[in-house]
Amino acid sequence: MEKIVKIATVFSGIGAAEQALKQLGVPHEIIFACDNGERYFDLSVEQVDEIVKKSGGKSKEEVVRELYAATGKPNNVKKSYFANYDISEDRWFEDIRFVDGKPFNGKVDLFVGGSPCQSFSTYGHRKGLEDTRGTLFYDYARLVMEIQPKAFIFENVTGLLNHDNGRTWEVIKSTFDSLNYEIKMAVLDAKDFNLPQLRR
């Protein structure tokens, strides 16, 4: 019987990992995907939890969807993702901060994501862990802990390695080390994979 890779992604974007599996002909099933489509609302997890309590029985995901809808901005990333992949509404999440990984425990083979790179990129302001986007890797690590995938891939820009004289990477690496996985790190370059681009 052919093995089907069960994949889940966050910061899903155009679905690079999903596309790789598709192009390689690897049978796979998308368990869930998540991306806010570069939209944002200025409420903490605790504030959203309070809104959920007062919502009259709505789920957290329903409340989060409504809060994003209230921004008036469309999630174009989601539209693109749904046009390219077989996924239903109940398997799409708007914001990693509000995803509960526990229902997916033991149901994911490969978990992939890379928190927003603007906090670490040499082309950004490099605020690192002082930037709200920079701290989203903690939610990625939380989901690894809750889901317990067979393997996970966390990707980012090389600026992550030297940000704050390497201290930021040490924090991230120690967080991943605490998850009890065998961790391997490598710097890859797109040109080494037959792509006409220098992108490390």
mmCIF file of C-alpha atoms in Angstrom, residues 23-165:
data_model
loop_
_atom_site.group_PDB
_atom_site.id
_atom_site.type_symbol
_atom_site.label_atom_id
_atom_site.label_comp_id
_atom_site.label_asym_id
_atom_site.label_seq_id
_atom_site.Cartn_x
_atom_site.Cartn_y
_atom_site.Cartn_z
ATOM 1 C CA GLN A 23 6.066 18.073 -8.274
ATOM 2 C CA LEU A 24 7.970 15.125 -6.808
ATOM 3 C CA GLY A 25 4.888 12.944 -7.221
ATOM 4 C CA VAL A 26 4.753 12.168 -3.503
ATOM 5 C CA PRO A 27 1.214 11.184 -2.497
ATOM 6 C CA HIS A 28 0.117 13.529 0.268
ATOM 7 C CA GLU A 29 -2.834 14.864 2.191
ATOM 8 C CA ILE A 30 -3.030 18.390 3.576
ATOM 9 C CA ILE A 31 -4.119 18.162 7.204
ATOM 10 C CA PHE A 32 -4.246 21.932 7.655
ATOM 11 C CA ALA A 33 -2.723 25.196 6.459
ATOM 12 C CA CYS A 34 -2.517 28.653 8.016
ATOM 13 C CA ASP A 35 -1.726 32.174 6.814
ATOM 14 C CA ASN A 36 -3.191 35.570 7.691
ATOM 15 C CA GLY A 37 -2.487 36.972 4.239
ATOM 16 C CA GLU A 38 -0.464 39.911 5.574
ATOM 17 C CA ARG A 39 -3.493 41.161 7.507
ATOM 18 C CA TYR A 40 -3.281 41.970 11.193
ATOM 19 C CA PHE A 41 -5.452 42.960 14.126
ATOM 20 C CA ASP A 42 -4.027 44.457 17.286
ATOM 21 C CA LEU A 43 -5.399 42.094 19.938
ATOM 22 C CA SER A 44 -3.475 39.691 22.158
ATOM 23 C CA VAL A 45 -4.284 36.012 22.606
ATOM 24 C CA GLU A 46 -5.721 36.821 26.033
ATOM 25 C CA GLN A 47 -7.976 39.549 24.621
ATOM 26 C CA VAL A 48 -9.273 37.208 21.924
ATOM 27 C CA ASP A 49 -9.933 34.535 24.585
ATOM 28 C CA GLU A 50 -12.101 37.094 26.436
ATOM 29 C CA ILE A 51 -14.048 37.844 23.249
ATOM 30 C CA VAL A 52 -14.590 34.096 22.722
ATOM 31 C CA LYS A 53 -15.967 33.757 26.282
ATOM 32 C CA LYS A 54 -18.483 36.535 25.600
ATOM 33 C CA SER A 55 -19.385 35.376 22.066
ATOM 34 C CA GLY A 56 -22.302 33.136 22.991
ATOM 35 C CA GLY A 57 -20.733 29.816 22.051
ATOM 36 C CA LYS A 58 -18.672 30.723 18.988
ATOM 37 C CA SER A 59 -15.432 28.835 18.515
ATOM 38 C CA LYS A 60 -12.109 30.640 18.717
ATOM 39 C CA GLU A 61 -11.589 30.119 14.995
ATOM 40 C CA GLU A 62 -15.000 31.675 14.213
ATOM 41 C CA VAL A 63 -14.130 34.717 16.331
ATOM 42 C CA VAL A 64 -10.701 35.037 14.712
ATOM 43 C CA ARG A 65 -12.262 34.843 11.233
ATOM 44 C CA GLU A 66 -14.701 37.612 12.175
ATOM 45 C CA LEU A 67 -11.913 39.798 13.556
ATOM 46 C CA TYR A 68 -9.926 39.421 10.346
ATOM 47 C CA ALA A 69 -13.053 40.076 8.237
ATOM 48 C CA ALA A 70 -13.560 43.299 10.226
ATOM 49 C CA THR A 71 -10.190 44.573 8.942
ATOM 50 C CA GLY A 72 -11.848 44.920 5.548
ATOM 51 C CA LYS A 73 -8.838 43.377 3.837
ATOM 52 C CA PRO A 74 -9.146 40.179 1.782
ATOM 53 C CA ASN A 75 -6.899 37.202 2.429
ATOM 54 C CA ASN A 76 -5.423 36.907 -1.062
ATOM 55 C CA VAL A 77 -2.963 34.259 0.124
ATOM 56 C CA LYS A 78 -5.900 32.051 1.098
ATOM 57 C CA LYS A 79 -7.585 32.611 -2.286
ATOM 58 C CA SER A 80 -4.413 31.550 -4.090
ATOM 59 C CA TYR A 81 -3.908 28.549 -1.821
ATOM 60 C CA PHE A 82 -7.484 27.313 -2.299
ATOM 61 C CA ALA A 83 -7.130 27.708 -6.076
ATOM 62 C CA ASN A 84 -4.114 25.395 -6.080
ATOM 63 C CA TYR A 85 -4.695 22.806 -3.358
ATOM 64 C CA ASP A 86 -7.399 20.419 -2.217
ATOM 65 C CA ILE A 87 -8.393 21.888 1.141
ATOM 66 C CA SER A 88 -11.668 22.693 2.877
ATOM 67 C CA GLU A 89 -12.559 25.707 5.036
ATOM 68 C CA ASP A 90 -12.402 23.713 8.255
ATOM 69 C CA ARG A 91 -8.731 22.903 7.588
ATOM 70 C CA TRP A 92 -7.656 26.528 7.028
ATOM 71 C CA PHE A 93 -6.594 28.753 9.914
ATOM 72 C CA GLU A 94 -6.130 32.515 9.774
ATOM 73 C CA ASP A 95 -3.523 33.044 12.492
ATOM 74 C CA ILE A 96 -0.912 30.735 14.035
ATOM 75 C CA ARG A 97 -1.379 32.353 17.455
ATOM 76 C CA PHE A 98 -4.862 30.858 17.732
ATOM 77 C CA VAL A 99 -4.281 27.379 16.286
ATOM 78 C CA ASP A 100 -4.767 24.567 18.791
ATOM 79 C CA GLY A 101 -2.458 21.769 17.729
ATOM 80 C CA LYS A 102 -3.731 19.189 20.215
ATOM 81 C CA PRO A 103 -6.552 17.851 17.975
ATOM 82 C CA PHE A 104 -3.864 17.083 15.367
ATOM 83 C CA ASN A 105 -1.593 15.193 17.757
ATOM 84 C CA GLY A 106 -0.174 12.139 15.989
ATOM 85 C CA LYS A 107 -2.001 12.990 12.733
ATOM 86 C CA VAL A 108 0.812 14.861 10.950
ATOM 87 C CA ASP A 109 3.886 13.341 9.327
ATOM 88 C CA LEU A 110 5.524 16.584 8.205
ATOM 89 C CA PHE A 111 5.003 20.031 9.721
ATOM 90 C CA VAL A 112 6.487 22.958 7.771
ATOM 91 C CA GLY A 113 6.719 26.684 8.359
ATOM 92 C CA GLY A 114 8.947 29.696 8.560
ATOM 93 C CA SER A 115 7.960 32.689 10.646
ATOM 94 C CA PRO A 116 8.040 36.113 8.942
ATOM 95 C CA CYS A 117 11.598 36.916 7.924
ATOM 96 C CA GLN A 118 11.330 40.715 8.104
ATOM 97 C CA SER A 119 12.454 40.644 11.741
ATOM 98 C CA PHE A 120 15.777 39.027 10.805
ATOM 99 C CA SER A 121 16.427 39.888 7.167
ATOM 100 C CA THR A 122 19.207 42.308 6.300
ATOM 101 C CA TYR A 123 16.586 44.015 4.105
ATOM 102 C CA GLY A 124 14.322 44.687 7.110
ATOM 103 C CA HIS A 125 14.624 46.640 10.355
ATOM 104 C CA ARG A 126 16.109 43.576 12.117
ATOM 105 C CA LYS A 127 14.202 44.061 15.364
ATOM 106 C CA GLY A 128 14.401 40.307 15.901
ATOM 107 C CA LEU A 129 12.569 39.049 18.963
ATOM 108 C CA GLU A 130 11.486 42.600 19.818
ATOM 109 C CA ASP A 131 9.273 42.516 16.702
ATOM 110 C CA THR A 132 5.927 40.761 17.219
ATOM 111 C CA ARG A 133 6.475 38.874 13.953
ATOM 112 C CA GLY A 134 9.845 37.683 15.235
ATOM 113 C CA THR A 135 8.269 35.988 18.237
ATOM 114 C CA LEU A 136 5.888 33.885 16.129
ATOM 115 C CA PHE A 137 8.480 31.113 16.017
ATOM 116 C CA TYR A 138 7.432 30.399 19.630
ATOM 117 C CA ASP A 139 3.964 29.519 18.308
ATOM 118 C CA TYR A 140 5.567 27.317 15.683
ATOM 119 C CA ALA A 141 7.511 25.506 18.431
ATOM 120 C CA ARG A 142 4.337 25.258 20.544
ATOM 121 C CA LEU A 143 2.552 23.577 17.652
ATOM 122 C CA VAL A 144 5.419 21.120 17.155
ATOM 123 C CA MET A 145 5.070 20.211 20.837
ATOM 124 C CA GLU A 146 1.266 19.866 20.619
ATOM 125 C CA ILE A 147 1.108 18.045 17.272
ATOM 126 C CA GLN A 148 4.180 15.822 17.664
ATOM 127 C CA PRO A 149 4.755 15.429 13.906
ATOM 128 C CA LYS A 150 7.160 12.735 12.731
ATOM 129 C CA ALA A 151 9.367 15.525 11.349
ATOM 130 C CA PHE A 152 9.300 19.282 11.047
ATOM 131 C CA ILE A 153 11.019 21.840 8.832
ATOM 132 C CA PHE A 154 11.516 25.414 9.999
ATOM 133 C CA GLU A 155 12.928 27.702 7.320
ATOM 134 C CA ASN A 156 14.061 31.298 7.358
ATOM 135 C CA VAL A 157 16.628 33.755 6.008
ATOM 136 C CA THR A 158 20.349 33.497 6.820
ATOM 137 C CA GLY A 159 20.091 36.814 8.694
ATOM 138 C CA LEU A 160 18.512 34.792 11.492
ATOM 139 C CA LEU A 161 21.884 33.170 12.183
ATOM 140 C CA ASN A 162 23.852 36.365 12.791
ATOM 141 C CA HIS A 163 21.115 38.585 14.213
ATOM 142 C CA ASP A 164 22.166 40.114 17.552
ATOM 143 C CA ASN A 165 25.608 38.504 17.191
#
